[in-house]
XYZ file of C-alpha atoms in Angstrom:
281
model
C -0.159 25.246 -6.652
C 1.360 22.256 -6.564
C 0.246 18.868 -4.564
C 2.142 17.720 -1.704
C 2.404 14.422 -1.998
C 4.806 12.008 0.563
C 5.551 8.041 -0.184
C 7.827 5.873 1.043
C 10.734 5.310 -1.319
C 12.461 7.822 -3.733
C 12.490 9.034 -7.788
C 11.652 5.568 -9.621
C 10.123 3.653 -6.677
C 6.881 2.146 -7.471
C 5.258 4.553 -4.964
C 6.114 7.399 -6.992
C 4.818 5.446 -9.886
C 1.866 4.764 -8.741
C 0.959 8.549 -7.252
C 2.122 10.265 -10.616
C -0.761 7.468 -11.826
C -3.154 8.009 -8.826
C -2.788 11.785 -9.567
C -2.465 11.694 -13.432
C -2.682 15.584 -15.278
C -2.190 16.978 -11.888
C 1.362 18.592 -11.098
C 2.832 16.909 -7.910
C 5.983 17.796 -5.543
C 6.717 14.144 -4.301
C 7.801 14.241 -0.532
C 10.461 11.347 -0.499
C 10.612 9.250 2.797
C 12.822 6.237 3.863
C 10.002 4.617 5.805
C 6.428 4.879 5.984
C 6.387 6.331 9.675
C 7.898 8.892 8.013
C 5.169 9.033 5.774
C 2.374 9.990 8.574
C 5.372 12.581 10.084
C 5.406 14.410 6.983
C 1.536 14.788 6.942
C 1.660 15.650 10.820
C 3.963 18.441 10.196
C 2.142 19.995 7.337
C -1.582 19.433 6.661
C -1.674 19.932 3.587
C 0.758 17.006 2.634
C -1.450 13.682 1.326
C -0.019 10.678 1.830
C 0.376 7.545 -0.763
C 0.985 4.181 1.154
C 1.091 0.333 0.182
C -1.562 -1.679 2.179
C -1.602 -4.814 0.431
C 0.018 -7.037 -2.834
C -1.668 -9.894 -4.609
C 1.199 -12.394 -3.585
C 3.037 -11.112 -0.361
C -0.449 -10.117 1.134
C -1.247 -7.612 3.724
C 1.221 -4.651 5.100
C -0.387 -5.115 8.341
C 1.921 -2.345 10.174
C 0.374 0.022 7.455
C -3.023 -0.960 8.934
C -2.080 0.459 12.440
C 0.072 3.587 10.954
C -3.210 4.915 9.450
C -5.471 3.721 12.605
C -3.352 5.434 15.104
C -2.712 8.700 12.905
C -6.425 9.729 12.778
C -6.055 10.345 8.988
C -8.606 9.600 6.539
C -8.412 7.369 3.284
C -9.830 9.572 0.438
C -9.132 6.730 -2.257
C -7.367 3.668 -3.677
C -5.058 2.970 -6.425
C -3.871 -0.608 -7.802
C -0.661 -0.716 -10.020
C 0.538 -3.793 -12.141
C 4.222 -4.304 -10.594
C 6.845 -5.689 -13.311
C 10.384 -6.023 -12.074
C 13.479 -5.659 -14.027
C 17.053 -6.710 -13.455
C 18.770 -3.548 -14.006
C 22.844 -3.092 -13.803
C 25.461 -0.477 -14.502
C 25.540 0.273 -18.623
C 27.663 -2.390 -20.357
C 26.984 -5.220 -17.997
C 25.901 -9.116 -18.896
C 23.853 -11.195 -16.665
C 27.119 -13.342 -16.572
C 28.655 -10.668 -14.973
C 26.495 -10.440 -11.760
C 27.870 -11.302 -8.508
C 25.401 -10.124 -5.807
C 21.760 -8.945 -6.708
C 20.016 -6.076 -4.215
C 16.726 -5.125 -3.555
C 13.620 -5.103 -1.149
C 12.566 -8.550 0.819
C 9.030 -8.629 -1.343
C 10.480 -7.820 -4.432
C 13.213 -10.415 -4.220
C 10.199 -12.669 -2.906
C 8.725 -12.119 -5.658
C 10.970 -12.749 -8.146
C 12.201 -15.994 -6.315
C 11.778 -18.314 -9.468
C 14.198 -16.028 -11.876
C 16.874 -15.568 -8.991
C 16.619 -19.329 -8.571
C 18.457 -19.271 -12.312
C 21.327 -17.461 -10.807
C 22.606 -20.218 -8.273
C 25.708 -18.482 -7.570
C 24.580 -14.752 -6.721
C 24.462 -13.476 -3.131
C 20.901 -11.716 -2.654
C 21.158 -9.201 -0.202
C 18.404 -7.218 1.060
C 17.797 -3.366 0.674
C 15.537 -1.188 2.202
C 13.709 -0.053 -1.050
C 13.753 -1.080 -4.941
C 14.643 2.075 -6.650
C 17.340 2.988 -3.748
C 18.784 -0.179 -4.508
C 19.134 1.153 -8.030
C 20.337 4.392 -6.952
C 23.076 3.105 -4.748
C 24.929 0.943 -7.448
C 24.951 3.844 -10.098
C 26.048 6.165 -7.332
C 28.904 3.845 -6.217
C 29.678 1.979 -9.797
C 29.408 -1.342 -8.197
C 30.338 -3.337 -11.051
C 29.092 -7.034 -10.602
C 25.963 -5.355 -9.060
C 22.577 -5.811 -9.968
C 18.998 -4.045 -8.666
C 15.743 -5.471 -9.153
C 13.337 -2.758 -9.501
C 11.075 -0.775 -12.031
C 12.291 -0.380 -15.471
C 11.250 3.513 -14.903
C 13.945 3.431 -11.784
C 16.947 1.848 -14.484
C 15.935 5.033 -17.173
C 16.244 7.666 -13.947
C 19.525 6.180 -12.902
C 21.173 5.140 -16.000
C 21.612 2.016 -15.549
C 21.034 -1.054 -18.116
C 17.896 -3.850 -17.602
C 19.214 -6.844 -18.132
C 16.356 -8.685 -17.972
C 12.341 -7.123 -17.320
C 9.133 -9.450 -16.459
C 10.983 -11.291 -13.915
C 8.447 -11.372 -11.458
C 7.503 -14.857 -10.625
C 3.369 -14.561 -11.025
C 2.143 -11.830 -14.011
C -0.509 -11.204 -11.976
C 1.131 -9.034 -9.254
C -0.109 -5.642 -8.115
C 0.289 -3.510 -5.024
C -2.461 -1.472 -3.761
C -1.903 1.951 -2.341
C -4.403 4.462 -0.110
C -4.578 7.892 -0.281
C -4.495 9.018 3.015
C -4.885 12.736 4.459
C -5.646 14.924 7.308
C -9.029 14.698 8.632
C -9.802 18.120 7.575
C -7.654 18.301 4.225
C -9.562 15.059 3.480
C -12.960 16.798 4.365
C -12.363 19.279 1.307
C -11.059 16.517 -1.095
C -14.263 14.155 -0.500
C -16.292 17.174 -0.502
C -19.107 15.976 -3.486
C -16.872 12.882 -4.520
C -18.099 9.939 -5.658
C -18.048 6.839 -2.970
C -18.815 3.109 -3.526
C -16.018 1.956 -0.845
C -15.650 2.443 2.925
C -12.996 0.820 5.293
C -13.627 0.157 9.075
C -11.834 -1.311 11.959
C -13.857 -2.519 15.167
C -13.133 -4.810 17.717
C -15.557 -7.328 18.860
C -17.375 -8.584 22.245
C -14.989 -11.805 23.225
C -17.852 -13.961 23.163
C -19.143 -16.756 20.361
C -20.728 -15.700 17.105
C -20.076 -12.368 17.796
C -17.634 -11.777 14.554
C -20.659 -14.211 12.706
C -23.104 -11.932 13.723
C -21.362 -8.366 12.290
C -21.016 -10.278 8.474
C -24.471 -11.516 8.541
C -25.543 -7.992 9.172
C -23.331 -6.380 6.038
C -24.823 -9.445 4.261
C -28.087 -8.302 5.333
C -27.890 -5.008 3.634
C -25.970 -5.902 0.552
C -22.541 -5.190 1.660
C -19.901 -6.576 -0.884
C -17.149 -8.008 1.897
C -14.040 -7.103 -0.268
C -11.502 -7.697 2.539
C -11.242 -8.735 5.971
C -7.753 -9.168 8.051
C -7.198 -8.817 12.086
C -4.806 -7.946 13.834
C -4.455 -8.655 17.341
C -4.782 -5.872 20.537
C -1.369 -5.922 21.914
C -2.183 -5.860 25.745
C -5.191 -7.478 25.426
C -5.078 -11.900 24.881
C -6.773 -13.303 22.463
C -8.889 -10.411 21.202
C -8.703 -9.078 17.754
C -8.810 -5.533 15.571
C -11.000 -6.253 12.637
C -10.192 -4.199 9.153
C -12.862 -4.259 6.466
C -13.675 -3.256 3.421
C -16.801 -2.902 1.987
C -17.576 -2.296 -1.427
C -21.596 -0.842 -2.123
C -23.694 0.510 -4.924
C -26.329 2.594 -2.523
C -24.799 4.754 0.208
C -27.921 4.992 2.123
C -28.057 1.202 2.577
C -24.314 1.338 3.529
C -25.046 4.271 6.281
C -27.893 1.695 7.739
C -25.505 -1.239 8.121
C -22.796 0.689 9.576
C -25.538 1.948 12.123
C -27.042 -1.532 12.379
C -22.829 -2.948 13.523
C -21.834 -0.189 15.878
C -23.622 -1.030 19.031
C -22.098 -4.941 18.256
C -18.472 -3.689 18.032
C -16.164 -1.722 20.325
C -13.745 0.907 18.657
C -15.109 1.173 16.328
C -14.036 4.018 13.011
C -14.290 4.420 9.529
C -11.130 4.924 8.629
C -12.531 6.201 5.030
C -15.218 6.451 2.116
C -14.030 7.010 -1.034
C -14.329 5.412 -4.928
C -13.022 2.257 -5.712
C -9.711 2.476 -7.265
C -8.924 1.863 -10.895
C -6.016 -0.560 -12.195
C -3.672 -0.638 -13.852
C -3.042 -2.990 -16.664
């Protein structure tokens, strides 16, 4: 049987490259969706369904809606993927760089290719809502004068020609995606897996050192603080969600710590323990 898998974007996005990679020699039935609320939907309607999202790139930084999407759905993260993004200026077949009149695409990866479009001083840049749709939409319509930025697997799916790949401005740009699921469809994937990664969200006391207090404690007990980003309590001034990764080699000492922070914290969850994700070169 097939795995249910939903991510934001369609055939050629860099979501569905990176679950094909996430879930390489497994057959998957990708679940296209337009946004990532539609994401958790899918997963809320069938159980079964995983979920792939972005939480974070090396240059654009934190999706911090995606942070609150997987808080508030009560789904687990069983796991982590990081994929090497490489953009590629991709046009209807027969078309010259010369030729471009308005380049599409999504905000971050026009963001991130800001020092290449900066060579094209008379191009409009217009904004899409995903890379590979942008793609899509100009073979589907034969724009002529058109150009996508997006994966060079997106330009092969469409049929369209790259006119010019690598044009992100830093090489060293990956996204990295969770593998989220049903608390009980997660149960029976993490059954026996291997974990060396938790994340957790708390709030803390408004009152000095408490925040001080929590990271001396994971310090304490040989917590390796891979992440930390807040977000604040909408209704509530000045006080702050708290997301956290921690990276460990001994689970026990990892179970103590967590113990050791919960009566310091207030709502607090783990969101997820899982292995720490591979990368792609």
């Amino acid at each position: 049987m097939k795995k249910k898998v939903a991510i934001q974007g369609i055939a050629g996005s860099y979501h569905e490259m990176a679950a094909r990679n996430y879930y390489e020699g497994e057959e998957i039935d990708i679940i296209p969706c337009i946004t990532f609320k539609e994401v958790i939907s899918s997963i809320k309607k069938d159980p079964s369904v995983t979920g792939l999202m972005a939480i974070e790139n090396t240059i654009a930084g934190s999706l911090l809606q995606n942070h609150e999407l997987i808080r508030e759905s009560g789904f687990h993260i069983t796991g982590e993927y990081k994929l090497r993004i490489s953009h590629s200026l991709v046009a209807l077949p027969g078309s010259s760089i010369h030729d471009i009149k308005e380049v599409n695409s999504h905000p971050i990866a026009l963001m991130q290719c800001n020092d290449f479009l900066d060579t094209l001083p008379n191009v409009k840049i217009v904004e899409k809502e995903d890379t590979a749709l942008s793609a899509q939409w100009i073979a589907e319509n034969n724009l002529k004068g058109h150009a996508a930025i997006c994966g060079k697997h997106a330009a092969e799916i469409y049929g369209l020609d790259v006119l010019a790949e690598g044009i992100e401005t830093n090489k060293h740009n990956f996204t990295r995606f969770l593998s989220i699921a049903d608390r009980w469809t997660a149960d029976e994937i993490m059954r026996g897996a291997p974990k060396n990664k938790a994340s957790l969200v708390f709030a803390t006391p408004h009152s000095v050192g408490s925040l001080s207090q929590i990271l001396s404690i994971f310090s304490f007990y040989d917590m390796n603080l891979s992440k930390i980003q807040s977000l604040p309590i909408i209704g509530r001034e000045w006080q702050y969600l708290f997301y956290v990764d921690l990276v460990f080699s001994d689970y026990v000492r990892y179970k103590q710590a967590v113990d050791a922070v919960m009566p310091l914290t207030k709502d607090f969850r783990v969101l997820g323990e899982y292995a720490e994700g591979k990368q792609s070169i």
